[in-house]
CSV table of C-alpha atoms in Angstrom, one decimal:
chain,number,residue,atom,x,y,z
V,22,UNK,CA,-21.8,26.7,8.4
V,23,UNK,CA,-20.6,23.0,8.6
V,24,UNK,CA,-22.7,20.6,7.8
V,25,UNK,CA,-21.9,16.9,9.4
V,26,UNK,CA,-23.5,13.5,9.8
V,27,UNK,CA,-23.0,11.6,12.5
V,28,UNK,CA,-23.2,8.1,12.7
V,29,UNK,CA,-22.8,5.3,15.3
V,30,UNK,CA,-24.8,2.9,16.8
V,31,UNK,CA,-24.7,2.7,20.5
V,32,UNK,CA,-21.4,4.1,19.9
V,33,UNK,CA,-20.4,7.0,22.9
V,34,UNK,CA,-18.1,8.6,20.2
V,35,UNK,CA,-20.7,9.2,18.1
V,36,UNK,CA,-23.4,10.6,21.3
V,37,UNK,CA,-20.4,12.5,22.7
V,38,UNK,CA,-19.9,14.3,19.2
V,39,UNK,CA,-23.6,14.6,18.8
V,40,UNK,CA,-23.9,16.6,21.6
V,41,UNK,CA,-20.8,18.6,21.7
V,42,UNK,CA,-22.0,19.7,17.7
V,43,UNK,CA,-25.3,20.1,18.3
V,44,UNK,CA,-25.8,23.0,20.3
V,45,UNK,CA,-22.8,25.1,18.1
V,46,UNK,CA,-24.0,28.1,16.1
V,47,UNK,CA,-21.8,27.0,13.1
V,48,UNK,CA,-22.7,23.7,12.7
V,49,UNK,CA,-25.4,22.0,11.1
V,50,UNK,CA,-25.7,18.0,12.5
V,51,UNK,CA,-27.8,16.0,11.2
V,52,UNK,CA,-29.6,13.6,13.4
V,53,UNK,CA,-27.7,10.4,14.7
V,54,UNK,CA,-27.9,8.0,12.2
V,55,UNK,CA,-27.4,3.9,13.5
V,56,UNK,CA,-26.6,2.4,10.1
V,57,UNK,CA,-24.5,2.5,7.1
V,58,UNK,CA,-27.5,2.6,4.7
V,59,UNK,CA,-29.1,5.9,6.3
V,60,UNK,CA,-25.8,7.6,6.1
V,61,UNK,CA,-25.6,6.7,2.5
V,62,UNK,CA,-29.4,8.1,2.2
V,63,UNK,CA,-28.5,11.6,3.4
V,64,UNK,CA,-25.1,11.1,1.8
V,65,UNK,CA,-27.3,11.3,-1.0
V,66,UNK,CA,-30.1,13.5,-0.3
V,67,UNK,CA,-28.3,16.3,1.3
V,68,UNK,CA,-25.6,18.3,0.9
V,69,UNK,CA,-23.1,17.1,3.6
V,70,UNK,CA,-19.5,18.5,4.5
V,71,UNK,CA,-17.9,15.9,6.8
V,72,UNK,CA,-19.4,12.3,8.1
V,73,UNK,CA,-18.3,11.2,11.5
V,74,UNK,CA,-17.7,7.9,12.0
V,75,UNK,CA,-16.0,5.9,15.5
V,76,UNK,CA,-13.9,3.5,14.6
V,77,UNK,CA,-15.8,0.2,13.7
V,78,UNK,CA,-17.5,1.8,11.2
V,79,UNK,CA,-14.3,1.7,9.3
V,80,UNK,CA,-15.4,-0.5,6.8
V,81,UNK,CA,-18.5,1.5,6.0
V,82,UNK,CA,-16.2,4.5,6.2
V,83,UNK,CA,-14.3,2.6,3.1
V,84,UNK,CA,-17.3,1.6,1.4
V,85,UNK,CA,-18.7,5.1,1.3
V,86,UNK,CA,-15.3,6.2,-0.4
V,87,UNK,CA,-15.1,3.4,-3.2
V,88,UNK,CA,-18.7,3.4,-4.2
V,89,UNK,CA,-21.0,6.1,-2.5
V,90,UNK,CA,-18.5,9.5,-2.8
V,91,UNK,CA,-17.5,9.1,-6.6
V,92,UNK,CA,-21.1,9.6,-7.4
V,93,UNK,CA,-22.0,12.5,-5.1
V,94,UNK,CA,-21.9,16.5,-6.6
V,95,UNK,CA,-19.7,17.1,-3.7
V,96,UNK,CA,-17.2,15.8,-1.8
V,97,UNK,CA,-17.8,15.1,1.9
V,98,UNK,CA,-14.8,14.5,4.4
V,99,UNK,CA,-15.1,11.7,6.1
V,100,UNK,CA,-13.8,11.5,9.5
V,101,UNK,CA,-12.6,9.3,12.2
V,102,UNK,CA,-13.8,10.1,15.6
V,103,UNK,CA,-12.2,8.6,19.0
V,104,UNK,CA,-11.2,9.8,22.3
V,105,UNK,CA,-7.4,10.1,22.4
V,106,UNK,CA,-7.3,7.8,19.2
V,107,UNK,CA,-3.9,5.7,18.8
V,108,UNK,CA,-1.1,6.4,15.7
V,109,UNK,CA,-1.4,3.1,14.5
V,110,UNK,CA,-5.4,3.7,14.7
V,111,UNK,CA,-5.1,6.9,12.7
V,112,UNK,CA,-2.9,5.8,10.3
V,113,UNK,CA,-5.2,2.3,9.6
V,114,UNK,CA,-7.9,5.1,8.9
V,115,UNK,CA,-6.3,6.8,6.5
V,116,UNK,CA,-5.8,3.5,4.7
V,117,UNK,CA,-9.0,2.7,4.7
V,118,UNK,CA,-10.7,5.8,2.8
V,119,UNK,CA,-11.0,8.4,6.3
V,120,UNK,CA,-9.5,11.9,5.2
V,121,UNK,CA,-8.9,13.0,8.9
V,122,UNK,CA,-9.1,12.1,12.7
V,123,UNK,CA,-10.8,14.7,15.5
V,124,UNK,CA,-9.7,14.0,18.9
V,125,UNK,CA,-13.5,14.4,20.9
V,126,UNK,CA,-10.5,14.9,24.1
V,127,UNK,CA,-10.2,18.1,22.8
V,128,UNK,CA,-12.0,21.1,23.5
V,129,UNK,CA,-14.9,22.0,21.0
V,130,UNK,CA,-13.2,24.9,20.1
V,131,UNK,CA,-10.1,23.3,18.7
V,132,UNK,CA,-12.0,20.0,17.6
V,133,UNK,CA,-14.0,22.3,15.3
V,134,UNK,CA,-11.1,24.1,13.8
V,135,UNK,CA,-9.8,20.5,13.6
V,136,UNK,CA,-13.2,19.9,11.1
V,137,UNK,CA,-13.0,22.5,8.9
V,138,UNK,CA,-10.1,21.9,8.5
V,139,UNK,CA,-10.0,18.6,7.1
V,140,UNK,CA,-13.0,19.3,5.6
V,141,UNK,CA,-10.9,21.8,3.3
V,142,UNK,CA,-9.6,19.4,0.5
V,143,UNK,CA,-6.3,21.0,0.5
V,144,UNK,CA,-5.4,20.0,4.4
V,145,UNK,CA,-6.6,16.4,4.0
V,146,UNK,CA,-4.9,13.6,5.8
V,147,UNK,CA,-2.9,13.5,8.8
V,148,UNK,CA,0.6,14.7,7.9
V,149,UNK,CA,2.4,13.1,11.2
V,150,UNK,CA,0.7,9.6,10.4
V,151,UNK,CA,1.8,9.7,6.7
V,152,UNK,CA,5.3,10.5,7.6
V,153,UNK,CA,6.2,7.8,10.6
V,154,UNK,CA,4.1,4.8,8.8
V,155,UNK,CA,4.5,5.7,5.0
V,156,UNK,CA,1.0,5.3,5.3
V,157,UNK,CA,-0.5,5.6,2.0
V,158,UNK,CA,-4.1,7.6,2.0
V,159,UNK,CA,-6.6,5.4,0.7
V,160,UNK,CA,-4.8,2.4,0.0
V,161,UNK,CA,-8.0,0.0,1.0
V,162,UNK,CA,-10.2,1.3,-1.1
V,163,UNK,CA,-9.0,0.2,-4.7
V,164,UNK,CA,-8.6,-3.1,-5.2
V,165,UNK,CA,-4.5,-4.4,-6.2
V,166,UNK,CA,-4.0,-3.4,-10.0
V,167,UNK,CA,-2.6,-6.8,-11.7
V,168,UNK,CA,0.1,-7.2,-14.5
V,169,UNK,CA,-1.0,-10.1,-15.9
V,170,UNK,CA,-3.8,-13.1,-15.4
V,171,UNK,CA,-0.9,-15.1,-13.0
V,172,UNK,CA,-0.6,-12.4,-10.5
V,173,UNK,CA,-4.2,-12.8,-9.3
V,174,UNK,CA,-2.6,-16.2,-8.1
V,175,UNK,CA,0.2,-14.9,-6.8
V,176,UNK,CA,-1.8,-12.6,-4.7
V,177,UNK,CA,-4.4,-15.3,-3.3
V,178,UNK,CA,-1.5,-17.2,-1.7
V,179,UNK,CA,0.5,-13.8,-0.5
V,180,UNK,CA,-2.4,-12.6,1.1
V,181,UNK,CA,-3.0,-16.1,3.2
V,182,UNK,CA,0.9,-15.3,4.0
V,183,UNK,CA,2.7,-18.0,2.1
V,184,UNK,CA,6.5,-16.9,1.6
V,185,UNK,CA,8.1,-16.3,-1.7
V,186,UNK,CA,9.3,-19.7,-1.2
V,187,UNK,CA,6.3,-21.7,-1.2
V,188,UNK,CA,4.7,-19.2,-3.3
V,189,UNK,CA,7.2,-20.8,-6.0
V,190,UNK,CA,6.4,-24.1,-5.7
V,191,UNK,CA,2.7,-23.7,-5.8
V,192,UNK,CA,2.7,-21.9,-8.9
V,193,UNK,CA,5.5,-24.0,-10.4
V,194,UNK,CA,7.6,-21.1,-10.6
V,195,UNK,CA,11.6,-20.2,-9.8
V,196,UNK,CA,12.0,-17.7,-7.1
V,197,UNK,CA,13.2,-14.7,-9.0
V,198,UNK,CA,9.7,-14.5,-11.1
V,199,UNK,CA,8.0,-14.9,-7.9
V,200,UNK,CA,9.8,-11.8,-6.7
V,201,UNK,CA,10.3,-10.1,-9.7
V,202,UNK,CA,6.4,-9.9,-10.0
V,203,UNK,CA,5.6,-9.0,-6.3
V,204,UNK,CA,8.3,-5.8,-7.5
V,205,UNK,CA,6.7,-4.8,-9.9
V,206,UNK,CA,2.9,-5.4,-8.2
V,207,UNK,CA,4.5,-3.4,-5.6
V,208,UNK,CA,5.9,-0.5,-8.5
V,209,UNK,CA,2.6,-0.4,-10.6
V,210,UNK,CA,0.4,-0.1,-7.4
V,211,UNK,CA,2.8,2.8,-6.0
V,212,UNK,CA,3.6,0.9,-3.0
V,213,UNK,CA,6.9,0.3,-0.5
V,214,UNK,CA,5.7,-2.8,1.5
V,215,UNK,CA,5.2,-6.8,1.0
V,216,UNK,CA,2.3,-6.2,3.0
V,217,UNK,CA,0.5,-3.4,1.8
V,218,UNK,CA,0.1,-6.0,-1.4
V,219,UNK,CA,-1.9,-8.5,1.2
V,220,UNK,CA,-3.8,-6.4,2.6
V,221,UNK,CA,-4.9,-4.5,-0.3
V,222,UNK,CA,-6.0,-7.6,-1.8
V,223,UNK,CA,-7.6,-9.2,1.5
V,224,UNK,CA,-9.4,-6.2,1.9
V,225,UNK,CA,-11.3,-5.8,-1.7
V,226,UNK,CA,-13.1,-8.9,-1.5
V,227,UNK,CA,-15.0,-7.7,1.8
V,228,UNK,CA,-17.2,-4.5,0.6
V,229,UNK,CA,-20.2,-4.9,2.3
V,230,UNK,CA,-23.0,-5.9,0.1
V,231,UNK,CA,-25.7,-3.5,1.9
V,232,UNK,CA,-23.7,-0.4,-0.3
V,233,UNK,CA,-23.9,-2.5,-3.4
V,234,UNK,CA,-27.6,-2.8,-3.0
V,235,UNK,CA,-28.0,0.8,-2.0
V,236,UNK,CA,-25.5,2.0,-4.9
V,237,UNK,CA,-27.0,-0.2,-7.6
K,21,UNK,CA,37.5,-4.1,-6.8
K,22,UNK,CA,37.2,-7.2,-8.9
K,23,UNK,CA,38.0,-10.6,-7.2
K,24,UNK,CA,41.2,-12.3,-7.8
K,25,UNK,CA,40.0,-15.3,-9.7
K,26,UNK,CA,37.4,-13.8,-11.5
K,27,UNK,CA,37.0,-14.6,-15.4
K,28,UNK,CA,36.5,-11.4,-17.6
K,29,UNK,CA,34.1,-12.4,-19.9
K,30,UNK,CA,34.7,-11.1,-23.7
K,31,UNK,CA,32.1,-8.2,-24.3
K,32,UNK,CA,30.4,-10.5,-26.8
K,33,UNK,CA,28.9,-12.4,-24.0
K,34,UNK,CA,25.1,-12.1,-23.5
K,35,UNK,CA,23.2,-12.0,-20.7
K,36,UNK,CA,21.1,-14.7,-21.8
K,37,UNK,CA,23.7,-17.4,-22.1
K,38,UNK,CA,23.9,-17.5,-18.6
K,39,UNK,CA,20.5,-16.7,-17.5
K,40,UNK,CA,16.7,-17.4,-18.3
K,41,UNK,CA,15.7,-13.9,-17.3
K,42,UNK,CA,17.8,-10.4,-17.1
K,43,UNK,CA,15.9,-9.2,-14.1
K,44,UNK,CA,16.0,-10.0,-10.7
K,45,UNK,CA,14.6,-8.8,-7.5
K,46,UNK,CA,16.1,-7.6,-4.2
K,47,UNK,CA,14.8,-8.4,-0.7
K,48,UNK,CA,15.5,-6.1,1.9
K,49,UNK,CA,14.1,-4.0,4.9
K,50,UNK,CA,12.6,-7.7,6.9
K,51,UNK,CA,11.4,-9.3,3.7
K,52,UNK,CA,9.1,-6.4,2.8
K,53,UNK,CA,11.2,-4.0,0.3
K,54,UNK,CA,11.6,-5.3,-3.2
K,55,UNK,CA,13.6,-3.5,-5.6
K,56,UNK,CA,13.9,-4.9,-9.1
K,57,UNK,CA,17.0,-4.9,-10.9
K,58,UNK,CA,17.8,-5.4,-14.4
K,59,UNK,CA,21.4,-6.5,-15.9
K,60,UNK,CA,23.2,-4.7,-18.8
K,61,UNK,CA,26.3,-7.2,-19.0
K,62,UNK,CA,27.7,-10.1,-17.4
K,63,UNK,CA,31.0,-8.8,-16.8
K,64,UNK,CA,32.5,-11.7,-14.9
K,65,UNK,CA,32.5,-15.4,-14.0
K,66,UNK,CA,33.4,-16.2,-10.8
K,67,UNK,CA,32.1,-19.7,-10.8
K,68,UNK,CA,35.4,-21.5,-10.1
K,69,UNK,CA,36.4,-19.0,-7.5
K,70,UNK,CA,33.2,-18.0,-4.8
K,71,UNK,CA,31.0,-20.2,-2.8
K,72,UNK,CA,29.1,-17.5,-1.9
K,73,UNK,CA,28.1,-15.9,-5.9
K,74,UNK,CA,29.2,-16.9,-9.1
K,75,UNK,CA,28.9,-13.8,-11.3
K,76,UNK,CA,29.6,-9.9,-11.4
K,77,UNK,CA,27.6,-8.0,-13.5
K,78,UNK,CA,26.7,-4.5,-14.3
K,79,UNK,CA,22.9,-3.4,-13.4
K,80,UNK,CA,20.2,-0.7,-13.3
K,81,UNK,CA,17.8,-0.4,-10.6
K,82,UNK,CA,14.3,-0.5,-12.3
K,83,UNK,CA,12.6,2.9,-10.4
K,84,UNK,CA,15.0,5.0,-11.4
K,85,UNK,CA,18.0,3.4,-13.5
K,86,UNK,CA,20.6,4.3,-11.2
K,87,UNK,CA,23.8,2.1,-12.2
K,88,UNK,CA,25.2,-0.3,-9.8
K,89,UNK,CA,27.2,-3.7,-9.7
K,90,UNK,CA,25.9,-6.7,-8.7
K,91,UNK,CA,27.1,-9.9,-7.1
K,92,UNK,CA,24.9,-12.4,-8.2
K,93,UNK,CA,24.7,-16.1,-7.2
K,94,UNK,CA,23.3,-18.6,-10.6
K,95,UNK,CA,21.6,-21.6,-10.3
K,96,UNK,CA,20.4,-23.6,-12.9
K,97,UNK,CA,20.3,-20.3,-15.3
K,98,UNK,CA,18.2,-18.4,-12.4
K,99,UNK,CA,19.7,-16.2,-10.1
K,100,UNK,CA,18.6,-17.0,-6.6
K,101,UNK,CA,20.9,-14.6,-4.6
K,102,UNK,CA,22.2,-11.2,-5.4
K,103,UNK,CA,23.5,-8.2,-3.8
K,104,UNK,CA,24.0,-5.0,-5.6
K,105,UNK,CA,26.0,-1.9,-4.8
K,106,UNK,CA,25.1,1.1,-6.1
K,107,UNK,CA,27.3,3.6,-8.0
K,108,UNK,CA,27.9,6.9,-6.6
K,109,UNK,CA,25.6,9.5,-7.6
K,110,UNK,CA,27.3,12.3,-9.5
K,111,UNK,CA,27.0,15.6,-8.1
C-alpha cells in the first residue's frame, strides 16, 4: 500500500492526480492539501511514502528536503507531477530536492509503477535527465561550501553575473586567484559548471520562512 | 616539440622566481569549465621569442595529477593566459 500526499492549490495536476489515486486499491491519498505548512503537518504526523507536488511548488518541494525530511523516521519521495513535463523541467527538479517525475499523460497503471518505483530509494532520480544535463540531484538544497572568508565575496558578485574580469577588480584581486578559487569552489562542491556555483548560492538565501517557523 | 628560440632554464630555477602563485586555472567549455593546474618546473623562457606566451613549463592537473605541458603567458609575475596539453595516458 502506497501512501501519498498530494498537494496543490488550485493546481489541475494536483486534482487530476487526486482523482486518478483516489479511487486505487493500493493507494492510500491523503486529502488535497493547499499549502506548504499542512504538507509539512502530515509530513510529520503520518507516515508518508511519496509527496506530489506540480511544479510551482518547487521551492516548497526544496524546502521540505533541507529542513523537513532530515528530521522525519522515514524518508518520503518527493515527486514532481506535470502532464508531459519538459527535460529541462525534470532536470530543474531534480536540482531542487524532487527524487522523481510521474507523467499524469500516462495511464494509471504505468504512472503507479512509475511511483513505487521512485518511491524505492534505490531507483531514485531520473537516469535520462542526469545523463544529458549532468544534472546533479539535489544541488539546491545545500547551500555553496566556502574555502575561505573571501569566497563568500566572490560568490555575491558571481551570482549577480559579474565576469572573472570584473570580479577582479572588485575584490582587488589578479585574475588567476579569481579563477583559481571559482576551481576549486567548483572541486570542493563536486560540481562541473560556472553556473551551478550561482545558482547554488542565489538559491540558499530564498528558503521560505513559513518552513523555518514550522521546523523551529 | 620545444620552440626554436626558447631559453632552457637551469633546473635550479624556481617556480617562484617567475611567478607569485604556482597554480593557475583553465577556462574552457563557454567560460563554464575550470580546471586548476599546478606547475612542477618552469622549464623554459620564451620571453624574447612569442607574442603569444612567454613560458613552457611542466604541470599537473589538480583532480587527478595527470602530467601535462603548459604554454603559459606572464604578466607582472601572474599568469593571465595558459594552454596545457596533456601527456598521453599510459596503457
Amino acid at each position: 500500500m502506497l501512501s501519498t500526499c498530494i498537494a496543490g492549490w488550485r493546481s489541475p495536476e494536483a486534482d487530476f492526480a487526486h482523482s486518478l489515486l483516489s479511487g486505487r486499491p493500493d493507494c492510500r491519498v491523503l486529502p488535497l492539501h493547499s499549502t506548504g505548512v499542512e504538507v509539512i503537518e502530515a509530513l510529520r504526523v503520518d507516515s508518508i511514502d511519496a509527496v506530489l507536488l506540480p511544479f510551482d511548488w518547487i521551492e516548497v518541494a526544496r524546502s521540505i528536503k533541507k529542513d523537513v525530511a532530515p528530521a522525519l523516521p522515514n524518508d518520503p519521495a518527493l515527486v514532481l507531477i506535470g502532464h508531459n513535463p519538459r527535460l529541462g523541467t525534470r532536470a530543474r527538479a531534480l536540482s531542487s530536492g524532487f527524487d522523481g517525475v510521474i507523467d499524469l499523460s500516462d495511464d494509471t497503471e504505468s504512472l503507479v509503477t512509475t511511483l513505487s518505483r521512485i518511491c524505492s530509494s534505490s531507483a531514485r532520480g531520473d537516469s535520462d535527465v542526469l545523463q544529458t544535463f549532468g544534472v546533479i540531484p539535489d544541488l539546491l538544497i545545500h547551500p555553496v561550501q566556502l574555502t575561505d572568508s573571501d569566497d563568500s565575496d566572490l560568490l555575491d558578485l558571481l551570482a549577480i553575473g559579474s565576469t572573472d574580469e570584473e570580479i577582479a577588480h572588485a575584490l582587488d584581486w589578479n585574475i588567476q586567484k579569481v579563477r583559481n578559487h571559482i576551481a576549486s569552489l567548483l572541486e570542493i562542491n563536486g560540481m562541473k559548471y560556472r553556473t551551478q556555483l550561482a545558482v547554488t548560492h542565489v538559491s540558499s538565501a530564498r528558503i521560505p520562512d513559513f518552513v523555518r517557523t514550522v521546523v523551529e | 616539440m620545444i620552440e626554436r628560440g626558447c631559453r632552457l632554464l637551469a633546473e635550479s630555477t624556481t617556480t617562484d622566481e617567475i611567478v607569485d602563485c604556482p597554480d593557475f586555472t583553465v577556462v574552457s567549455g563557454d567560460g563554464e569549465i575550470y580546471t586548476l593546474f599546478h606547475i612542477v618546473r618552469i622549464t623554459h623562457d620564451c620571453t624574447e621569442t612569442h607574442d603569444a606566451w612567454s613560458h613552457l613549463a611542466n604541470v599537473w592537473r589538480a583532480a587527478d595529477h595527470a602530467m601535462g605541458v603548459a604554454r603559459i603567458t606572464v604578466v607582472d609575475r601572474v599568469i593571465v593566459d595558459a594552454s596545457v596539453t596533456m601527456a598521453p595516458r599510459k596503457t
